Short mmCIF file of C-alpha atoms in Angstrom, two decimals:
data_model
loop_
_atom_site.label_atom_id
_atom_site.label_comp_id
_atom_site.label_asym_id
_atom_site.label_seq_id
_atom_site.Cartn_x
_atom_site.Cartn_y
_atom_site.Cartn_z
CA UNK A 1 -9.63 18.70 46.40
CA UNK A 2 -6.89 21.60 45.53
CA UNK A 3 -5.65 22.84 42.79
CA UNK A 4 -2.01 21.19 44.05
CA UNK A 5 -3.88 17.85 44.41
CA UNK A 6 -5.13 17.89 41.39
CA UNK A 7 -2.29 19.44 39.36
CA UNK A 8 -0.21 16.12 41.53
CA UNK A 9 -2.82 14.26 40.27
CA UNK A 10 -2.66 14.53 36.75
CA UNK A 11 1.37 14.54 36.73
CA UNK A 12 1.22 11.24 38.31
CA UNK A 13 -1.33 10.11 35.57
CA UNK A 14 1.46 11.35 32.63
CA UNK A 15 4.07 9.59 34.68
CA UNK A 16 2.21 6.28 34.47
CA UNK A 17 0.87 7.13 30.62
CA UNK A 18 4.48 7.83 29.41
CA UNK A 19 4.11 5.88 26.52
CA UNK A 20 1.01 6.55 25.12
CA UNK A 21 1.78 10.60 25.43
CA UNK A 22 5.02 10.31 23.41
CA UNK A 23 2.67 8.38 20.86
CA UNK A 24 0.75 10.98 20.38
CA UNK A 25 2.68 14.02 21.07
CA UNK A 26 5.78 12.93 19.84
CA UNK A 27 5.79 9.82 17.61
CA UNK A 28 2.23 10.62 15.42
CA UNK A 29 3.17 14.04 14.42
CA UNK A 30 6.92 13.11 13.20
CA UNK A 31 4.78 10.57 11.25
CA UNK A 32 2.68 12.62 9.51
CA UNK A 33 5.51 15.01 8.97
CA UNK A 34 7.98 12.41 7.63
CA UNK A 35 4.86 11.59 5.02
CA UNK A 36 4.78 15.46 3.30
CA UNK A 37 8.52 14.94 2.61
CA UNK A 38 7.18 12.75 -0.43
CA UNK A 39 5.57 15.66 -2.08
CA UNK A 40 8.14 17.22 -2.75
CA UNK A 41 7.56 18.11 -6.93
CA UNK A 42 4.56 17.60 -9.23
CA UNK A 43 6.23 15.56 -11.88
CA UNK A 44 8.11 12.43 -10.92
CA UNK A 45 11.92 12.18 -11.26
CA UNK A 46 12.71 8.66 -10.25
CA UNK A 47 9.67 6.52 -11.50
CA UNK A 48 10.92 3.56 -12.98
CA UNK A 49 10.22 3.01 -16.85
CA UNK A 50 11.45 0.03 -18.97
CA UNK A 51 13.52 0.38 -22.16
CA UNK A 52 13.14 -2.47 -24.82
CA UNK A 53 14.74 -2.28 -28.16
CA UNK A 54 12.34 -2.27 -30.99
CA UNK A 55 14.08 -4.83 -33.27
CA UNK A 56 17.47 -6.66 -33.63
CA UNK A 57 19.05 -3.83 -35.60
CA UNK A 58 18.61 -1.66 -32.32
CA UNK A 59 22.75 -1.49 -31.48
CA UNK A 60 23.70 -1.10 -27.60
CA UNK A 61 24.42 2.05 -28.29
CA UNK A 62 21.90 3.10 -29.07
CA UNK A 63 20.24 1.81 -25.72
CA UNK A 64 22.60 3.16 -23.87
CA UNK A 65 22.01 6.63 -25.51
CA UNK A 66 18.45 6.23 -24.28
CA UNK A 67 18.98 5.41 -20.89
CA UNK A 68 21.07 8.16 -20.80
CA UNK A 69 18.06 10.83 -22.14
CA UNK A 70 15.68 8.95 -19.52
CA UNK A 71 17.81 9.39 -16.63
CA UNK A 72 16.69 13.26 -16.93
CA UNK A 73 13.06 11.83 -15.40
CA UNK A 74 13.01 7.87 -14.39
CA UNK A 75 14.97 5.51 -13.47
CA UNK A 76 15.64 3.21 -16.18
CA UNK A 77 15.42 -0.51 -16.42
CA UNK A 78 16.65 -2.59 -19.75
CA UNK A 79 15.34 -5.26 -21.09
CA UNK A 80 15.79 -7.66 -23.96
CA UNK A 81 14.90 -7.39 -27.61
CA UNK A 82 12.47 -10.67 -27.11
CA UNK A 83 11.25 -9.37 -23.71
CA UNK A 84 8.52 -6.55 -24.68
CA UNK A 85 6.07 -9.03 -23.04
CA UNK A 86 7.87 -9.38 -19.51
CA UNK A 87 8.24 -5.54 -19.35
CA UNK A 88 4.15 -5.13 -20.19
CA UNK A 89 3.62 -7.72 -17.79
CA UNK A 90 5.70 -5.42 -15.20
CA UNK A 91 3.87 -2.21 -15.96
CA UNK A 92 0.58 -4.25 -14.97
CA UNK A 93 1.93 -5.04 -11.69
CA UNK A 94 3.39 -1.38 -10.80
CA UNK A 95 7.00 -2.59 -11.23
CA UNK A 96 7.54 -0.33 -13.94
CA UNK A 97 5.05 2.60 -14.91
CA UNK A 98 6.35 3.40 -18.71
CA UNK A 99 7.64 0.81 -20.96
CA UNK A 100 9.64 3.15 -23.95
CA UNK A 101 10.70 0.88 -27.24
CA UNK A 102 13.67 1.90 -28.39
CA UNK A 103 13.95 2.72 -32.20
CA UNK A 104 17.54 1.73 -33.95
CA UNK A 105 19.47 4.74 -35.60
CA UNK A 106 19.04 7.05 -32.54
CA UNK A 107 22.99 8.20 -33.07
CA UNK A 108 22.65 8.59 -36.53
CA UNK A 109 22.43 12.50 -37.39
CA UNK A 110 19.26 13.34 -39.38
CA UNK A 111 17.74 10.58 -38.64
CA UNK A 112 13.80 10.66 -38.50
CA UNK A 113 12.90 7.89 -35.57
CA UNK A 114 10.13 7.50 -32.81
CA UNK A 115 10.47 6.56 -29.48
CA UNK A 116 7.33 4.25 -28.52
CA UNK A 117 5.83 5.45 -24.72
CA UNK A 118 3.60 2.71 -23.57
CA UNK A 119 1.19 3.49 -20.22
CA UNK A 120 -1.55 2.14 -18.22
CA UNK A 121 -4.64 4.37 -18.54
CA UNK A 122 -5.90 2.40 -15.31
CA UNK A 123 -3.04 4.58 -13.31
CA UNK A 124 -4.69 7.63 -13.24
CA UNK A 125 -2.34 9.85 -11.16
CA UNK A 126 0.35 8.71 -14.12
CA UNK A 127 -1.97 10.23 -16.49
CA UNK A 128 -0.78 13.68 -16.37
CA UNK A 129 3.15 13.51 -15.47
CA UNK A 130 3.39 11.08 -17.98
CA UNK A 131 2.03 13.92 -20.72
CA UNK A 132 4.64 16.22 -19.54
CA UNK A 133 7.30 13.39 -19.19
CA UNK A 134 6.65 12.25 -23.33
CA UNK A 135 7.16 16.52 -24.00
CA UNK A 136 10.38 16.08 -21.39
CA UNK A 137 11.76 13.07 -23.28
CA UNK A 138 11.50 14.73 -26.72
CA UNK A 139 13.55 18.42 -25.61
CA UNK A 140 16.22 16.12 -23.91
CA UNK A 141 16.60 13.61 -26.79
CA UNK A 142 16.60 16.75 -29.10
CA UNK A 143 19.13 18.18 -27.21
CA UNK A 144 21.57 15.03 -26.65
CA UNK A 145 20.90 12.97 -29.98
CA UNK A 146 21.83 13.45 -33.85
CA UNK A 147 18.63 12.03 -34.69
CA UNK A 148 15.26 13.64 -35.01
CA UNK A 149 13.03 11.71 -32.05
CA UNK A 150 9.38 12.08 -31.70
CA UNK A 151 7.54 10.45 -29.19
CA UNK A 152 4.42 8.60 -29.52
CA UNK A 153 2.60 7.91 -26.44
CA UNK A 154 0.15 5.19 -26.25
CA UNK A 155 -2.32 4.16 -23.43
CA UNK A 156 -3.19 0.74 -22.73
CA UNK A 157 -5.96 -0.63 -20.35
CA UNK A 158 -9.41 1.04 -20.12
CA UNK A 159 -9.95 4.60 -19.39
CA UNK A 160 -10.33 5.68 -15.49
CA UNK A 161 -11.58 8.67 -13.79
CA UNK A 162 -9.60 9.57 -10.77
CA UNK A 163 -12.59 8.73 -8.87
CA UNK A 164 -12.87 5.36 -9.80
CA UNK A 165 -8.90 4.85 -8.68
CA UNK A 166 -9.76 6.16 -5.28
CA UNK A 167 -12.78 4.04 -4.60
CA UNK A 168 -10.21 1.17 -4.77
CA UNK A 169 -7.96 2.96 -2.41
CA UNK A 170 -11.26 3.52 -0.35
CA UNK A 171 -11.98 -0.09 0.24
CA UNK A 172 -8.31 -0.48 1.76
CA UNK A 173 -8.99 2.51 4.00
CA UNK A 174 -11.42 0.65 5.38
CA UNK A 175 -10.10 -2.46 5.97
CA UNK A 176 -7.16 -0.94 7.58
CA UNK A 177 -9.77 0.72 9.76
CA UNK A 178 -12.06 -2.01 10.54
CA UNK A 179 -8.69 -4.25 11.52
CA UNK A 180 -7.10 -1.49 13.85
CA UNK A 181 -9.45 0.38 15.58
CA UNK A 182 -13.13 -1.72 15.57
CA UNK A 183 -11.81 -5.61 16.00
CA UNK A 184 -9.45 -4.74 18.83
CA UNK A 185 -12.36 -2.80 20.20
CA UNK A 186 -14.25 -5.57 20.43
CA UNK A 187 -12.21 -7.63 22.01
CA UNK A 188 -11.29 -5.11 24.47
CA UNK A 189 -14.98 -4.61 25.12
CA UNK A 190 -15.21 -8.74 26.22
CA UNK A 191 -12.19 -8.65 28.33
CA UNK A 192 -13.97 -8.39 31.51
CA UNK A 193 -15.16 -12.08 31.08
CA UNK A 194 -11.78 -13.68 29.95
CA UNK A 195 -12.16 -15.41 33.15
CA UNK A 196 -15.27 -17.16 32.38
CA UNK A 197 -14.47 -17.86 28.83
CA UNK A 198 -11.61 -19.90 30.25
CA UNK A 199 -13.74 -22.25 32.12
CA UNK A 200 -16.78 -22.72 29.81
CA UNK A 201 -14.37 -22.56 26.80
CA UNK A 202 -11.41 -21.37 25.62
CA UNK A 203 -9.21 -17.77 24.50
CA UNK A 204 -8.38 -19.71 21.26
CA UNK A 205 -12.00 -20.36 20.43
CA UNK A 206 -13.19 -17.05 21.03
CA UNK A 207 -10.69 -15.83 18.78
CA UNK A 208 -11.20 -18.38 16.15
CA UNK A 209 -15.11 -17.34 16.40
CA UNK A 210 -13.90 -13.37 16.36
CA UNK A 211 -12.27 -14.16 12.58
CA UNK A 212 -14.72 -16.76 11.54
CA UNK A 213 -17.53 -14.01 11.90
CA UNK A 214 -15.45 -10.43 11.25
CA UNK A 215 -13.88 -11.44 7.90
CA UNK A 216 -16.95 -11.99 5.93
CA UNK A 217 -18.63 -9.35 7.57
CA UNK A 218 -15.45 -6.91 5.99
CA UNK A 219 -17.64 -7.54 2.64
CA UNK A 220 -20.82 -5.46 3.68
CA UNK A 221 -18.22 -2.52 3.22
CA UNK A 222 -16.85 -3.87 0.03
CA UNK A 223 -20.34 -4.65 -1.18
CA UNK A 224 -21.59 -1.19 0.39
CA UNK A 225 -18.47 0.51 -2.24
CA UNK A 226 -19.33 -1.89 -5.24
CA UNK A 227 -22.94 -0.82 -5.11
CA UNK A 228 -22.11 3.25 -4.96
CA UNK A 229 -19.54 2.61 -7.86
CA UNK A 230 -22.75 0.51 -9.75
CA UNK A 231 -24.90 3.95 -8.88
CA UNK A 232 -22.13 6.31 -10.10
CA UNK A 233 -21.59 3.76 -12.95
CA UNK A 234 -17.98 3.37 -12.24
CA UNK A 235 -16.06 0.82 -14.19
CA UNK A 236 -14.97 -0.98 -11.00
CA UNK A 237 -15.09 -4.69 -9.61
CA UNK A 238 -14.44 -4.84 -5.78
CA UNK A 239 -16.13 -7.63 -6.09
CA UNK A 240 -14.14 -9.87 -8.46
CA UNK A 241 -12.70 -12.83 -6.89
CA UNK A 242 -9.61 -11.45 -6.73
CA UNK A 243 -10.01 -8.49 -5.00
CA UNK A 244 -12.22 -9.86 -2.57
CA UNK A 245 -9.49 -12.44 -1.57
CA UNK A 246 -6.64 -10.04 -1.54
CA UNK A 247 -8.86 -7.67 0.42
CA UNK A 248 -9.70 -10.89 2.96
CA UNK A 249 -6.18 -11.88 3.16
CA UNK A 250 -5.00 -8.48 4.03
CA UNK A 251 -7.88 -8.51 6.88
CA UNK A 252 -6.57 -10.92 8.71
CA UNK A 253 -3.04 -10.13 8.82
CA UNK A 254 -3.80 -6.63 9.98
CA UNK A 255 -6.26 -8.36 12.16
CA UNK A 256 -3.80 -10.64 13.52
CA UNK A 257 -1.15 -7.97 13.85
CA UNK A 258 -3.65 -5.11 16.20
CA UNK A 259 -4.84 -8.25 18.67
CA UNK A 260 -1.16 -9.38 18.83
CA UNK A 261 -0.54 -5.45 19.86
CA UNK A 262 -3.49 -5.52 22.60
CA UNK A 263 -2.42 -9.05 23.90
CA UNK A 264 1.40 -8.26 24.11
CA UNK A 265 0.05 -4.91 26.09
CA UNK A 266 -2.78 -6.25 28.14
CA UNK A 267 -5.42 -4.02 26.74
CA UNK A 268 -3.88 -1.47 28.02
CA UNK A 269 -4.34 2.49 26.68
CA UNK A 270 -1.02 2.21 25.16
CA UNK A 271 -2.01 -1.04 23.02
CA UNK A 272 -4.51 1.13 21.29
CA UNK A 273 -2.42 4.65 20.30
CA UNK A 274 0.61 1.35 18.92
CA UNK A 275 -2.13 0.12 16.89
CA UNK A 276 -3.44 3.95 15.94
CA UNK A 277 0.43 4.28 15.05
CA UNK A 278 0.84 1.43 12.98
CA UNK A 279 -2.75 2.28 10.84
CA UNK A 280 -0.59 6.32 10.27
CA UNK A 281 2.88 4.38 9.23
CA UNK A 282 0.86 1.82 6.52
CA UNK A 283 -1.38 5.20 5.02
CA UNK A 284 1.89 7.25 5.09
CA UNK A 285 4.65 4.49 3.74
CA UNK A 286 2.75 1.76 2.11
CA UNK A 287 1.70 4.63 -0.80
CA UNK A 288 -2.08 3.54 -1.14
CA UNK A 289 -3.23 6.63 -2.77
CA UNK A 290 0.17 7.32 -5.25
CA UNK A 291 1.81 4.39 -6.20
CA UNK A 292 5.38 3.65 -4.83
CA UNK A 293 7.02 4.10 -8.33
CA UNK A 294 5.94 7.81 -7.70
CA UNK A 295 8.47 8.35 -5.13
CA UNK A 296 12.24 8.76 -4.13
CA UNK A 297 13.72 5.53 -4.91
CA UNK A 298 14.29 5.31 -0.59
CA UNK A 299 10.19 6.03 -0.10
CA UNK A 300 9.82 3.02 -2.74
CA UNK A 301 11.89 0.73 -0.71
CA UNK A 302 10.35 1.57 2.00
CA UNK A 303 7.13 1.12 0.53
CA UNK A 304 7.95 -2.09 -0.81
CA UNK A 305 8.84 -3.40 2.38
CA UNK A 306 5.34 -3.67 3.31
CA UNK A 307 3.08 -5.98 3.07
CA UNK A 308 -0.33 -3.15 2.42
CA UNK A 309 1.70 -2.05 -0.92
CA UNK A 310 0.96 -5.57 -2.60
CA UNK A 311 -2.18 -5.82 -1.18
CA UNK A 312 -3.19 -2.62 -2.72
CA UNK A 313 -0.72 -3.46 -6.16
CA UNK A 314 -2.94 -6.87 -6.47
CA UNK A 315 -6.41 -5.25 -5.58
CA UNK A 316 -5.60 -2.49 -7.66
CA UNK A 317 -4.79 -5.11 -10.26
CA UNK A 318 -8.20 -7.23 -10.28
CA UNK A 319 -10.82 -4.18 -9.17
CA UNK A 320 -9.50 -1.60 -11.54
CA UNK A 321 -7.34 -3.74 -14.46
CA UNK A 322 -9.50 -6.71 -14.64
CA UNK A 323 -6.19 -8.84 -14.23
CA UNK A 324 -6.43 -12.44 -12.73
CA UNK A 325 -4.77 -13.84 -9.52
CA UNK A 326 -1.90 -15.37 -11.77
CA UNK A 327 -0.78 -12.44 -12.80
CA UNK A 328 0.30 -11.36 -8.66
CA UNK A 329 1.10 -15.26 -7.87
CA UNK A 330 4.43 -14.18 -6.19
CA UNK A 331 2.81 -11.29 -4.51
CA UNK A 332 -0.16 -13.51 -3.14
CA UNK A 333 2.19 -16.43 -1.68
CA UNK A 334 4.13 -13.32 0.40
CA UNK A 335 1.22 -12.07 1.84
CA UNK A 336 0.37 -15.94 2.44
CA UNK A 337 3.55 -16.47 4.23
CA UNK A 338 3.04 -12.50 5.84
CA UNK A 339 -0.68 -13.75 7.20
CA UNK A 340 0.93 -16.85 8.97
CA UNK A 341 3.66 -15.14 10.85
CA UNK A 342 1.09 -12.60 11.82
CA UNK A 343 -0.90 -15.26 13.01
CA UNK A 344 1.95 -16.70 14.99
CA UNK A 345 3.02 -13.03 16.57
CA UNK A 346 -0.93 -13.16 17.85
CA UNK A 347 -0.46 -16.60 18.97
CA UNK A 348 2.90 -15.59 21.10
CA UNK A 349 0.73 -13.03 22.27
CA UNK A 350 -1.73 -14.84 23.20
CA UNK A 351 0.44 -17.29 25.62
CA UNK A 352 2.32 -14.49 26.91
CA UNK A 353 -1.15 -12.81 28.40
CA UNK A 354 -2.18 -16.28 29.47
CA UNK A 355 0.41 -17.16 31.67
CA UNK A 356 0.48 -13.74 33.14
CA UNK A 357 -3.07 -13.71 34.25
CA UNK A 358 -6.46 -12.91 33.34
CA UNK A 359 -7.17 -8.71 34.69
CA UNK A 360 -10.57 -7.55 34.44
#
């Protein structure tokens, strides 16, 4: 064969690959690059904090003096005099990452008061912006304010090495991995006999059989984690109830979601580089690693438009915090609802390819 024959040959071959080239030429790189726009500075300038007066003698003024001083570095969020609770409750679930009580008398000149800085020592990449923040929030208050304002800073939650945040973030690598890349290849792999499974059984039974047997076997990795974290005597659960459901749940709508992908695409090369794509977009946009709060306040919407960021919020939560299911209720009955239209999308899927035509 010639050189022309075989340069024809392989043009033809991009020609009918069109799609899957511009995934990886074109659409993978633009989303890695997209993802370094985040780091962008080493202390966080939009991370939202909570403000809650201290008492009733705390005047709106004087609130709105300290949202004011806070706007320098967060985004600031008020809340009631009788609602120091509901804003602890949100720095749990990574709604808020600094709740700041509010002393009365901040507008009164010589005044001696201190601002109250309340973080979670379980959010370990927090641990050292929010050091410089507390120095940050006492040059700006003693620039703006009459009063004298120190700040006293005060972790809550157990102490965590940064190692022990990642292995949670490691177990949701994982998952994402197992979901995208080994369960569609599997399926792939038994194409060839879609044709007989028809006749002896059924599509929807093999698939039923494919989730009944994958899901549990995701927990040989979790347990495989758990036990290294045991060895390293990290203060870690991946095993508590909680995280194990959450980590489940999020199994089989990313499950559901990569098969619907291969189905809608007929196993084709293509399928597989949409499903590589959609693995890059969760690890780049979902913020596993720093939480969303970190962020521009677009990246956080962004981020809070999927599904992955409460999965890892409410792992995160129960592995690393020790925080029950109840706490993430609302977050666990989205990703409900998320795993059922998943589950239809794969079932569309499904008919689509049926009534097509078995290949293979």
């Amino acid at each position: 064969m010639s050189l022309r024959s075989l340069l024809y040959k392989e043009l033809r071959w991009l020609r009918h690959n069109a799609g899957t080239v511009v995934l990886v030429l074109v659409v993978l790189p633009a989303i890695v690059a997209a993802g370094t726009v985040a780091f962008q500075q080493v202390i966080p300038r939009d991370t939202p904090v909570a403000l809650v007066p201290a008492d009733e003698s705390v005047t709106e003024d004087d609130m709105t003096a300290m949202r004011g001083v806070t706007t320098f570095f967060a985004e600031p969020h008020s809340y009631g005099v009788d609602e120091r609770e509901q804003a602890m409750r949100a720095l749990t679930r990574e709604e808020v990452y600094a709740v700041f009580v509010v002393p009365p008398d901040l507008l009164e000149a010589d005044a001696d008061v201190t601002v109250e800085m309340y973080v979670e020592e379980e959010m370990v990449p927090y641990e050292q912006p929010s050091l410089a923040i507390a120095g940050i929030l006492r040059v700006q208050a003693g620039q703006v304010l009459p009063a004298d304002v120190a700040v006293e800073r005060t972790a809550v939650g157990e102490d965590r090495t940064l190692s022990e945040f990642l292995v949670s973030v490691g177990a949701m690598l994982v998952t994402m991995l197992f979901a995208f890349a080994y369960v569609p290849y599997v399926v792939a792999d038994e194409q060839r006999v879609f044709r007989r499974i028809r006749v002896e059984s059924s599509l929807w039974q093999l698939l039923a059989s494919k989730f009944v047997v994958l899901t549990p076997l995701l927990l040989v990795p979790v347990a495989t984690f758990q036990a290294i974290a045991w060895y390293l005597e990290f203060s870690v659960d991946l095993v508590a109830p909680g995280a194990v459901g959450v980590t489940l749940l999020t199994f089989v709508y990313l499950t559901a979601i990569s098969l619907g992908v291969m189905f809608l695409t007929r196993f084709r090369t293509v399928g597989r580089m949409v499903n590589v794509t959609l693995m890059f977009v969760g690890l780049a946009f979902s913020n596993l690693v720093y939480p969303a709060g970190f962020f521009s306040p677009l990246r956080r919407e962004i981020a809070k438009a999927s599904p992955l960021h409460y999965s890892m919020v409410v792992q995160r939560g129960a592995a690393l915090k020790g925080q029950g299911v109840g706490t993430y209720a609302d977050y666990l009955l989205g990703l409900g609802g998320v795993t059922a239209l998943s589950l239809l999308f794969l079932t569309a899927t499904v008919v689509y390819y049926d009534r097509g035509g078995y290949r293979g």
